[in-house]
XYZ file of C-alpha atoms in Angstrom:
702
model
C -1.684 25.043 18.318
C -2.392 22.278 15.784
C -5.675 20.445 16.382
C -5.428 16.839 15.188
C -7.633 13.785 15.139
C -6.438 10.167 15.074
C -8.107 7.350 13.188
C -8.326 5.462 16.496
C -10.610 8.242 17.720
C -13.044 8.029 14.796
C -13.080 4.220 15.069
C -13.857 4.306 18.803
C -16.474 7.042 18.329
C -18.392 4.821 15.904
C -18.871 2.189 18.629
C -20.771 4.554 20.945
C -24.529 5.026 20.951
C -26.090 7.906 19.040
C -26.692 9.998 22.163
C -23.156 9.359 23.419
C -21.732 10.418 20.052
C -23.648 13.712 20.201
C -22.046 14.573 23.544
C -18.585 13.676 22.260
C -19.007 15.814 19.141
C -20.086 18.836 21.178
C -17.057 18.445 23.434
C -14.734 18.021 20.435
C -16.029 21.231 18.855
C -15.509 23.089 22.127
C -11.970 21.733 22.385
C -11.165 22.925 18.889
C -12.496 26.414 19.620
C -10.694 26.813 22.945
C -8.754 23.876 24.425
C -7.669 26.028 27.364
C -11.224 26.751 28.490
C -11.533 25.736 32.176
C -14.954 24.216 31.510
C -13.278 21.497 29.471
C -12.433 19.585 32.663
C -9.094 18.167 31.501
C -7.558 15.659 33.915
C -3.977 14.448 33.703
C -3.671 10.652 33.653
C -1.203 9.856 36.404
C -1.019 6.132 35.649
C -0.340 6.588 31.934
C 3.229 5.972 30.762
C 2.864 8.892 28.351
C 2.718 12.007 30.544
C 1.025 13.994 27.755
C -2.174 11.945 27.950
C -5.165 13.747 29.456
C -8.837 12.876 29.739
C -11.743 15.163 28.881
C -15.229 14.621 30.247
C -17.812 14.243 27.442
C -20.747 12.960 29.461
C -21.477 11.317 32.771
C -19.332 8.258 32.018
C -17.721 9.122 28.659
C -14.102 10.256 28.468
C -12.077 11.519 25.503
C -8.372 10.710 25.657
C -6.258 13.536 24.239
C -2.525 13.922 23.763
C -1.624 17.495 24.697
C 1.644 19.280 24.077
C 2.630 22.904 23.625
C 2.405 22.470 19.825
C -0.698 20.335 19.359
C -3.820 18.745 20.767
C -4.584 15.265 19.434
C -7.919 13.467 19.888
C -6.848 9.846 20.409
C -9.690 7.738 21.773
C -13.134 7.855 23.372
C -14.991 5.315 25.496
C -16.611 4.787 28.875
C -14.461 5.951 31.790
C -12.671 2.741 32.813
C -12.135 1.490 29.254
C -10.828 4.870 28.106
C -8.345 5.069 30.983
C -7.236 1.480 30.407
C -6.618 2.234 26.724
C -4.477 5.270 27.563
C -2.433 3.409 30.159
C -1.346 0.958 27.434
C -0.421 3.507 24.756
C 2.092 6.223 24.073
C 2.715 8.686 21.264
C 6.318 8.657 20.121
C 8.543 9.385 17.145
C 9.930 6.243 15.544
C 13.737 6.256 15.869
C 14.324 5.018 12.307
C 11.513 6.357 10.106
C 10.854 9.606 11.972
C 7.065 9.080 11.836
C 4.770 9.861 14.749
C 3.210 6.640 16.046
C 0.595 5.610 18.575
C 2.405 2.648 20.110
C 0.900 0.006 22.349
C 3.125 -0.611 25.334
C 4.464 -4.131 25.258
C 3.355 -6.071 28.308
C 5.839 -8.400 29.955
C 4.924 -12.043 29.399
C 6.019 -14.551 32.048
C 6.681 -18.015 30.657
C 5.393 -20.794 32.918
C 7.561 -23.877 33.131
C 6.018 -27.336 33.549
C 7.228 -29.384 36.538
C 9.202 -32.532 35.688
C 6.649 -34.880 37.229
C 3.851 -33.624 34.904
C 3.424 -35.922 31.930
C 3.156 -33.688 28.890
C 1.237 -34.555 25.741
C 3.305 -35.103 22.587
C 4.239 -31.709 21.259
C 3.182 -30.647 17.784
C 5.851 -29.746 15.286
C 7.225 -26.343 16.158
C 6.568 -23.791 13.428
C 9.496 -21.634 12.475
C 9.629 -17.940 13.235
C 8.922 -15.897 10.116
C 11.401 -13.082 10.770
C 14.026 -14.808 12.889
C 16.804 -13.872 10.462
C 15.680 -10.272 9.919
C 18.000 -7.801 11.622
C 16.948 -4.873 13.786
C 17.728 -2.202 11.219
C 15.462 -3.758 8.617
C 12.590 -4.272 11.061
C 12.971 -0.711 12.293
C 12.877 0.436 8.674
C 9.473 -1.250 8.370
C 8.200 0.929 11.228
C 8.307 -1.739 13.940
C 8.623 -0.002 17.347
C 11.827 -0.767 19.231
C 9.962 -2.458 22.102
C 8.352 -4.960 19.730
C 11.437 -6.180 17.830
C 11.821 -9.303 19.951
C 8.162 -10.294 19.535
C 8.258 -9.805 15.765
C 11.345 -11.965 15.346
C 9.788 -14.726 17.454
C 6.377 -14.767 15.694
C 5.370 -17.761 13.579
C 2.531 -17.828 11.068
C -0.049 -18.742 13.722
C 0.913 -15.753 15.876
C 1.437 -13.116 13.210
C -2.180 -12.001 12.831
C -2.566 -11.402 16.547
C 0.765 -9.623 16.689
C 0.061 -7.099 13.931
C -3.036 -5.971 15.840
C -0.639 -4.446 18.406
C 1.652 -2.723 15.885
C 1.368 0.581 14.012
C -0.377 0.036 10.692
C 2.659 0.532 8.449
C 4.590 -2.123 10.389
C 1.706 -4.593 10.428
C 0.955 -4.154 6.723
C 4.589 -4.623 5.761
C 5.024 -7.784 7.850
C 1.842 -9.325 6.415
C 2.937 -8.491 2.894
C 6.316 -10.115 3.516
C 4.641 -13.190 5.010
C 2.406 -13.591 1.951
C 5.297 -13.343 -0.502
C 5.005 -9.682 -1.421
C 7.716 -7.078 -1.754
C 6.737 -4.055 0.367
C 7.541 -0.509 -0.616
C 9.385 1.105 2.288
C 9.343 4.886 2.619
C 12.580 6.767 3.181
C 13.139 8.199 6.697
C 12.450 11.910 7.075
C 14.947 14.454 8.335
C 15.286 14.832 12.087
C 14.155 18.459 11.805
C 10.869 17.513 10.109
C 7.664 17.389 12.140
C 7.030 13.659 12.797
C 3.322 14.224 12.101
C 4.234 15.264 8.533
C 5.616 11.813 7.681
C 3.354 10.022 5.117
C 2.904 7.101 7.525
C 1.756 9.496 10.252
C -0.631 11.272 7.884
C -2.537 8.052 7.333
C -3.619 8.050 11.010
C -3.315 11.668 12.214
C -4.927 14.535 10.358
C -4.948 18.242 11.106
C -8.475 19.636 11.457
C -8.052 23.067 9.906
C -11.556 24.301 10.687
C -14.924 23.399 12.161
C -16.243 22.005 8.867
C -13.408 19.479 8.580
C -13.906 18.330 12.157
C -17.667 18.005 11.709
C -17.138 15.927 8.576
C -14.784 13.554 10.386
C -17.153 13.172 13.328
C -20.374 12.870 11.314
C -19.083 9.966 9.242
C -16.750 7.993 11.530
C -17.260 4.733 9.622
C -16.067 6.491 6.472
C -12.700 7.561 7.815
C -11.242 6.452 4.465
C -12.357 9.814 3.079
C -10.293 11.628 5.698
C -7.227 9.386 6.109
C -5.792 8.700 2.658
C -3.166 5.948 2.661
C 0.264 7.008 1.301
C 0.085 4.279 -1.357
C -3.235 5.708 -2.513
C -2.033 9.302 -2.430
C 0.733 8.490 -4.900
C -1.816 7.377 -7.515
C -4.195 10.244 -6.768
C -1.569 12.937 -7.355
C 0.456 11.316 -10.135
C 0.755 12.983 -13.542
C -0.216 10.589 -16.360
C 0.619 11.138 -20.026
C -2.323 9.005 -21.164
C -5.213 6.899 -19.848
C -4.471 5.348 -16.432
C -6.111 2.559 -14.457
C -6.033 1.639 -10.771
C -7.085 -1.921 -9.995
C -7.300 -3.977 -6.831
C -9.419 -6.564 -5.083
C -12.552 -5.642 -3.133
C -11.917 -3.295 -0.212
C -8.557 -1.922 -1.374
C -9.900 1.598 -1.817
C -10.375 1.967 -5.575
C -13.449 4.151 -5.086
C -11.522 6.206 -2.524
C -8.809 6.838 -5.083
C -11.378 7.742 -7.749
C -13.071 10.262 -5.436
C -9.805 11.853 -4.352
C -8.571 11.895 -7.960
C -11.643 13.875 -9.049
C -11.163 16.313 -6.154
C -7.425 16.604 -6.894
C -8.086 17.428 -10.559
C -10.627 20.089 -9.564
C -8.295 21.556 -6.958
C -5.384 21.835 -9.412
C -7.270 22.873 -12.549
C -9.361 25.961 -11.908
C -12.616 26.037 -13.885
C -11.970 22.561 -15.348
C -15.046 20.418 -15.996
C -14.674 16.992 -14.436
C -16.885 13.946 -14.941
C -17.040 11.334 -12.177
C -19.000 8.389 -13.531
C -19.798 4.705 -13.141
C -22.011 2.130 -14.831
C -25.168 2.316 -12.674
C -27.375 5.139 -11.342
C -27.352 3.638 -7.823
C -23.547 3.622 -7.698
C -23.417 7.132 -9.166
C -25.742 8.348 -6.421
C -23.509 6.739 -3.770
C -20.457 8.397 -5.359
C -22.177 11.787 -5.284
C -22.961 11.456 -1.565
C -19.380 10.461 -0.740
C -17.887 13.214 -2.894
C -19.946 15.889 -1.164
C -18.778 14.604 2.203
C -15.197 14.675 0.969
C -15.258 18.264 -0.353
C -17.677 19.608 2.218
C -15.251 22.293 3.327
C -14.506 23.238 -0.315
C -17.906 23.546 -2.030
C -16.317 25.126 -5.098
C -14.778 21.787 -5.980
C -18.188 20.101 -6.021
C -19.382 22.677 -8.565
C -16.629 21.574 -10.957
C -17.404 17.861 -10.667
C -20.471 16.300 -12.263
C -21.382 12.884 -10.831
C -23.618 10.855 -13.157
C -24.065 7.311 -14.416
C -22.469 6.818 -17.821
C -25.831 6.245 -19.566
C -27.222 9.453 -18.058
C -24.186 11.356 -19.341
C -24.753 9.942 -22.827
C -28.448 10.758 -22.852
C -27.866 14.357 -21.717
C -25.131 15.003 -24.277
C -27.220 13.386 -27.037
C -30.173 15.610 -26.179
C -27.901 18.653 -26.118
C -26.522 17.838 -29.582
C -29.729 16.619 -31.284
C -32.805 15.575 -29.354
C -33.802 13.442 -26.381
C -33.003 9.850 -27.400
C -35.742 7.214 -27.410
C -33.842 4.261 -25.995
C -34.861 0.790 -27.132
C -35.389 -1.295 -24.013
C -34.042 -4.799 -23.472
C -37.632 -6.035 -23.664
C -38.289 -4.502 -27.089
C -35.140 -5.648 -28.898
C -35.620 -9.434 -28.456
C -39.126 -9.027 -29.872
C -37.799 -7.161 -32.897
C -35.085 -9.788 -33.360
C -37.692 -12.571 -33.316
C -39.896 -10.702 -35.796
C -36.908 -10.045 -38.062
C -35.944 -13.739 -37.943
C -39.463 -14.651 -39.081
C -39.417 -12.126 -41.923
C -35.938 -13.167 -43.074
C -36.582 -16.914 -42.967
C -33.506 -18.443 -44.603
C -33.889 -22.009 -43.471
C -31.219 -21.684 -40.772
C -32.726 -21.758 -37.295
C -31.168 -19.713 -34.495
C -32.342 -19.789 -30.898
C -33.691 -16.595 -29.371
C -30.857 -16.626 -26.820
C -28.184 -16.989 -29.506
C -29.676 -14.123 -31.528
C -29.782 -11.892 -28.464
C -26.211 -12.737 -27.388
C -24.841 -12.221 -30.920
C -26.691 -8.903 -31.204
C -25.735 -7.616 -27.752
C -22.094 -8.775 -27.623
C -21.079 -8.392 -31.264
C -23.375 -6.529 -33.674
C -24.814 -3.773 -31.462
C -21.829 -3.570 -29.089
C -19.396 -2.885 -31.910
C -22.007 -1.082 -34.039
C -21.487 -3.263 -37.111
C -23.713 -1.536 -39.665
C -22.631 -3.289 -42.882
C -22.408 -6.859 -44.120
C -18.659 -6.481 -44.746
C -18.076 -5.354 -41.147
C -20.023 -8.308 -39.721
C -18.483 -10.824 -42.104
C -14.948 -9.875 -41.121
C -15.374 -9.249 -37.365
C -13.290 -11.485 -35.106
C -16.297 -12.119 -32.763
C -14.078 -11.786 -29.703
C -15.258 -14.086 -26.936
C -17.666 -15.966 -29.248
C -15.942 -19.271 -29.991
C -18.639 -21.094 -31.967
C -17.577 -21.083 -35.612
C -19.994 -19.446 -38.020
C -19.567 -20.340 -41.694
C -20.012 -17.411 -44.060
C -23.453 -18.598 -45.163
C -24.697 -18.649 -41.577
C -23.260 -15.188 -41.023
C -25.056 -14.045 -44.151
C -28.331 -15.442 -42.831
C -27.745 -13.758 -39.495
C -26.887 -10.453 -41.112
C -30.268 -10.377 -42.872
C -31.894 -10.601 -39.425
C -29.679 -7.922 -37.914
C -30.050 -5.614 -40.916
C -33.826 -5.933 -40.606
C -33.543 -5.210 -36.870
C -31.559 -1.995 -37.491
C -34.156 -0.925 -40.056
C -37.054 -1.601 -37.674
C -35.382 0.345 -34.845
C -34.867 3.292 -37.176
C -38.468 3.108 -38.397
C -39.701 3.278 -34.804
C -37.358 6.162 -33.997
C -35.481 4.048 -31.436
C -31.783 3.963 -30.655
C -29.818 1.547 -28.477
C -27.391 2.814 -25.845
C -24.565 1.476 -28.007
C -25.862 3.381 -31.020
C -26.207 6.523 -28.920
C -22.614 6.345 -27.655
C -21.275 5.514 -31.120
C -22.917 8.631 -32.564
C -21.650 10.729 -29.657
C -18.086 9.437 -30.194
C -18.229 10.515 -33.841
C -19.643 13.896 -32.803
C -16.914 14.463 -30.188
C -14.173 13.665 -32.698
C -15.347 16.664 -34.734
C -15.389 19.072 -31.778
C -12.429 21.060 -30.489
C -13.907 21.689 -27.026
C -14.992 18.503 -25.231
C -17.880 18.721 -22.721
C -15.500 17.558 -19.954
C -11.790 18.203 -19.473
C -11.264 15.095 -17.329
C -13.196 11.879 -16.738
C -12.804 9.608 -13.702
C -14.544 6.223 -14.055
C -15.309 3.987 -11.068
C -16.187 0.257 -11.419
C -14.599 0.451 -14.865
C -14.616 -3.334 -15.303
C -18.339 -3.153 -16.117
C -18.425 -0.390 -18.712
C -19.379 -1.504 -22.216
C -17.643 -1.365 -25.597
C -19.672 1.625 -26.769
C -19.231 3.487 -23.476
C -15.458 3.074 -23.669
C -15.459 4.239 -27.282
C -17.272 7.380 -26.127
C -14.812 7.929 -23.267
C -11.852 7.460 -25.622
C -13.287 10.190 -27.869
C -13.887 12.365 -24.820
C -10.247 12.037 -23.733
C -8.768 12.509 -27.218
C -5.259 11.633 -26.004
C -4.901 14.544 -23.576
C -2.692 13.966 -20.502
C -4.634 13.032 -17.352
C -7.948 13.106 -19.244
C -9.009 9.511 -18.444
C -8.642 7.750 -15.088
C -10.203 4.336 -14.441
C -10.687 2.387 -11.206
C -11.903 -1.222 -11.257
C -11.373 -4.895 -10.516
C -11.502 -7.684 -13.090
C -12.578 -10.026 -10.298
C -15.780 -8.033 -9.847
C -16.836 -7.990 -13.517
C -20.450 -9.207 -13.461
C -22.239 -7.279 -16.226
C -20.002 -7.041 -19.303
C -18.122 -9.662 -21.380
C -14.383 -9.021 -21.808
C -13.140 -6.989 -24.779
C -10.013 -5.197 -25.943
C -9.608 -1.669 -24.616
C -6.546 -1.153 -26.775
C -8.576 -1.672 -29.960
C -10.695 1.329 -28.957
C -7.708 3.583 -28.392
C -7.374 3.166 -24.623
C -3.823 1.920 -24.119
C -3.005 1.328 -20.460
C 0.416 -0.280 -20.738
C 2.795 1.333 -18.254
C -0.039 3.270 -16.579
C -1.834 0.457 -14.760
C -1.264 -0.084 -11.028
C -2.699 -2.454 -8.418
C -3.638 -1.515 -4.848
C -2.597 -4.068 -2.215
C -3.918 -2.769 1.114
C -7.453 -3.847 2.075
C -9.225 -1.468 4.485
C -12.780 -2.745 4.441
C -12.658 -6.496 4.943
C -10.996 -8.460 7.731
C -8.052 -10.703 6.930
C -10.133 -13.825 7.534
C -13.011 -12.865 5.226
C -10.735 -11.537 2.495
C -8.492 -14.615 2.560
C -11.419 -16.948 2.076
C -13.194 -14.838 -0.549
C -9.996 -14.535 -2.593
C -10.052 -18.291 -3.090
C -13.044 -17.860 -5.403
C -10.808 -16.173 -7.980
C -7.600 -16.986 -9.788
C -4.455 -15.533 -8.133
C -3.779 -13.592 -11.330
C -6.396 -12.139 -13.679
C -5.671 -10.693 -17.113
C -7.688 -8.554 -19.483
C -7.896 -9.150 -23.224
C -4.931 -6.835 -23.835
C -2.662 -8.790 -21.475
C -2.688 -6.341 -18.549
C -2.599 -8.414 -15.363
C -3.958 -7.976 -11.851
C -2.037 -10.050 -9.323
C -4.059 -10.826 -6.223
C -1.153 -12.271 -4.236
C 0.292 -10.037 -1.549
C -2.953 -8.229 -0.711
C -2.985 -7.362 2.987
C -5.955 -6.560 5.239
C -5.250 -3.979 7.917
C -7.304 -5.652 10.635
C -8.086 -9.053 12.081
C -11.508 -10.595 12.697
C -13.619 -13.724 13.063
C -13.397 -16.542 10.550
C -16.373 -16.717 8.178
C -18.976 -19.411 8.745
C -20.056 -21.738 5.936
C -23.140 -23.780 6.805
C -25.145 -26.384 4.892
C -28.633 -27.600 5.816
C -31.053 -30.320 4.758
C -34.068 -28.028 4.451
C -34.823 -24.351 3.867
C -36.565 -24.134 7.243
C -33.380 -25.203 9.029
C -31.350 -22.650 7.091
C -33.794 -19.861 7.970
C -33.827 -20.769 11.667
C -30.017 -20.777 11.849
C -29.728 -17.423 10.051
C -32.314 -15.962 12.448
C -30.272 -17.099 15.467
C -27.099 -15.721 13.862
C -28.746 -12.318 13.372
C -29.917 -12.311 16.986
C -26.385 -13.087 18.174
C -24.990 -10.160 16.181
C -26.832 -7.855 18.563
C -24.617 -9.224 21.357
C -21.643 -8.030 19.301
C -23.146 -4.503 19.157
C -24.031 -4.870 15.467
C -27.193 -2.895 14.716
C -29.761 -3.648 12.000
C -28.543 -1.048 9.496
C -25.054 -2.591 9.615
C -26.358 -5.948 8.299
C -26.826 -7.038 4.680
C -28.501 -10.261 3.529
C -27.896 -11.282 -0.096
C -29.295 -13.969 -2.408
C -28.543 -14.868 -6.025
C -31.880 -13.893 -7.605
C -35.291 -12.463 -6.785
C -36.626 -16.029 -6.579
C -34.670 -16.518 -3.314
C -35.654 -13.206 -1.668
C -38.432 -14.886 0.307
C -35.891 -17.145 2.058
C -34.025 -14.041 3.216
C -37.172 -12.192 4.283
C -38.370 -15.175 6.303
C -35.060 -15.485 8.204
C -34.912 -11.786 9.098
C -38.549 -11.837 10.203
C -37.830 -14.797 12.500
C -35.067 -12.730 14.099
C -37.614 -9.993 14.815
C -35.645 -7.372 12.894
C -36.966 -4.608 10.685
C -35.853 -4.990 7.057
C -35.989 -3.358 3.646
C -35.815 -5.216 0.322
C -33.674 -2.932 -1.831
C -34.344 -2.123 -5.473
C -32.255 -0.297 -8.061
C -32.629 2.952 -6.097
C -31.169 1.298 -2.961
C -33.132 3.581 -0.618
C -34.261 2.216 2.728
C -34.799 3.076 6.408
C -31.659 3.654 8.451
C -32.658 1.228 11.194
C -33.336 -1.831 9.022
C -31.516 -4.873 7.652
C -30.849 -4.535 3.914
C -32.002 -7.472 1.751
C -31.208 -7.636 -1.964
C -29.782 -9.709 -4.799
C -26.042 -10.109 -5.231
C -26.100 -7.836 -8.300
C -27.466 -4.938 -6.239
C -24.885 -5.538 -3.491
C -22.198 -3.998 -5.719
C -20.687 -0.914 -4.133
C -22.226 -1.475 -0.682
C -20.559 -2.433 2.587
C -21.772 -3.728 5.951
C -20.260 -4.820 9.261
C -22.059 -8.154 8.902
C -23.196 -10.013 5.782
C -25.258 -13.166 5.334
C -25.190 -14.787 1.891
C -28.092 -17.236 1.716
C -29.401 -19.880 -0.702
C -26.015 -20.801 -2.209
C -27.492 -24.081 -3.456
C -26.516 -26.175 -6.440
C -28.382 -24.978 -9.578
C -28.878 -21.570 -7.933
C -25.173 -20.673 -7.952
C -24.237 -20.943 -10.765
C -27.767 -20.349 -11.970
C -28.985 -23.395 -13.874
C -31.236 -21.290 -16.109
C -28.180 -19.445 -17.463
C -26.348 -22.691 -18.159
C -29.336 -24.182 -19.988
C -29.509 -21.168 -22.322
C -25.872 -21.447 -23.399
C -25.676 -21.349 -27.174
C -21.949 -20.765 -27.556
C -19.184 -22.795 -25.945
C -17.443 -19.619 -24.774
C -20.575 -18.667 -22.874
C -20.102 -21.556 -20.420
C -16.798 -20.141 -19.162
C -18.308 -16.666 -19.060
C -21.277 -17.890 -16.990
C -19.034 -19.634 -14.481
C -16.707 -16.626 -14.243
C -19.467 -14.088 -13.631
C -21.280 -16.371 -11.157
C -18.052 -16.747 -9.169
C -17.584 -12.999 -9.330
C -21.107 -12.528 -7.970
C -20.381 -14.647 -4.903
C -17.047 -12.851 -4.444
C -18.792 -9.462 -4.583
C -21.406 -10.596 -2.043
C -18.866 -12.003 0.430
C -16.552 -8.999 0.254
C -19.302 -6.556 1.247
C -18.628 -7.788 4.811
C -16.276 -6.032 7.197
C -16.297 -8.116 10.388
C -18.806 -10.978 10.099
C -19.703 -13.297 7.208
C -22.115 -16.237 7.114
C -22.651 -18.238 3.901
C -25.496 -20.759 3.887
C -26.960 -23.341 1.524
C -29.436 -26.189 1.351
C -27.794 -29.410 0.224
C -26.544 -30.064 -2.320
C -24.528 -26.873 -1.993
C -22.963 -24.821 -4.767
C -19.636 -26.189 -5.929
C -18.193 -22.703 -5.331
C -18.451 -23.195 -1.564
C -15.742 -25.867 -1.749
C -13.274 -23.081 -2.523
C -14.405 -21.113 0.527
C -13.765 -24.130 2.767
C -10.014 -23.677 2.918
C -8.182 -25.426 5.715
C -5.447 -23.039 6.671
C -4.772 -19.327 6.351
C -2.262 -18.086 8.943
C -3.525 -20.740 11.326
C -7.183 -19.721 11.053
C -9.857 -22.086 9.771
C -13.391 -21.228 8.691
C -16.216 -22.641 10.744
C -17.779 -25.276 8.524
C -20.570 -27.751 8.930
């Protein structure tokens, strides 16, 4: 007998208390070991339309709903007695007549239309909105996975009703209808043969998974909020298992599962290449640590795979390989280099005055990034992204400063990260056996020029050797540059994910307004943000402005208190601000709410029962059920200090882009609840969040 678990079960399990979850897990393990054991106390649900639904006692008032047949036992749902029974009475498991996929279908309730008596004076009716799918025939709707009983409702739905409707449909049907409504062109899977097990259909595999052993079941039950690592979407699976003849990149807006794909790609490469050495990396140690935790959960039942995969930040990889080849590198810190630049400018006084910020930006983005070690190289460089014209004499004056800086670094025995990676790239080009056979890079939009040069040398043109996952809309640390010029050509091997799993439709729709509908990298590869679909509905985000900081703090405190009424616990809440200077506003609000909190640093560690407070930069890679983004005031976002230091006209656009990206990153950490607050005058970016109409849903604004 096949033992399966549905994603509806893991989602419902996550809503129970810790003690209730323990009882459910024990019962689930017992069911897997021996479902026929009389002690299981299975009771047939007489009022359920599906006669294969049974309940299993998992505590005094907790019931697991299972679907039991001669071939399989499926864990479907868990809740308190009455709610569990009510859920089962409104569901059935069936095979879709067109696609052949197994579906958990909500039974359509009959709706009685109430007519208004003639003597009642009715208010003027609003303009009737047209039905979105009125002209779509049954065969096409069935091909999208719409259950037969819901065809009439789908054809009658207008844009105001669509979001509520898709909540009642199987995920493949809801996703396809939303994509059609937003102008996308959905990819429809071919029906499977009638003789094929309906649970083997790719659409069914996204929601039902066979638990082959106790370890797999324990993994699914221990991390119910991370069901993404168990239920891989068919669209994701295609990119995970694809064979690429060169570097490949998966992009997508926040919440579309790029990290999921990266994790599964690393595991897939290990599984299909015995003894291969695989690097799973990203730009920061905190994100690398989070990746390592998630990978170990993913391959828990296959520990051998974890031994093949090394999970490290890209700088840590470079430092270890440098030490292995030569010696432990002495890295010049970002505090030391500006001092050396200033000293070099004094020594090489040419009469031309350059600001400290201009010198640092020119060094970081041009000279050190591209490792320009000669006057000829600096004289002829295109200075990509630096629009201020520099006559040759000014470049010559600058080069004297930079040449002196290189000499001083060498005299002190220091090397920059860029210099370290440049030397490693040269070293790898001379080796026949690279230290890693494959490299998978998450958050690739924020890797640097020198890091990409190193990765290009690591891949050396081998098939499947380089796989990148990232989002141009979340680039907050690195200026744009040409990947192609470094030998990483992505044309024809770049794909965009369109299904959002983490963020509700309402939050995603509003956050997307912060970015352009189409983003392009320097090489012309585009990421189209239109047609992205969230798989679940939720509350509209709130955007609130206040006259004083005290009023803002009091409102946020009340909001946090109200979240408890929605069963949101402290560890599921994140509070973000632009910079450390605003952390006190966040701390004060959380304290007023009487909640325990932890101000996160680069290591991200904190107590499990506390609200997380941090800057927007540290929010990258995290996710919460509820997010509050505070202090979005004018001159804080975008940060006035950054604008005042602009020394190059191109920097102004870069500042505005990255500041928008920061707010986008912060807002999209939220799953179900989002509050954005400011003290007047508010950031101009909030005007874009205050959209009037998205499928009939408006944000709450004051």
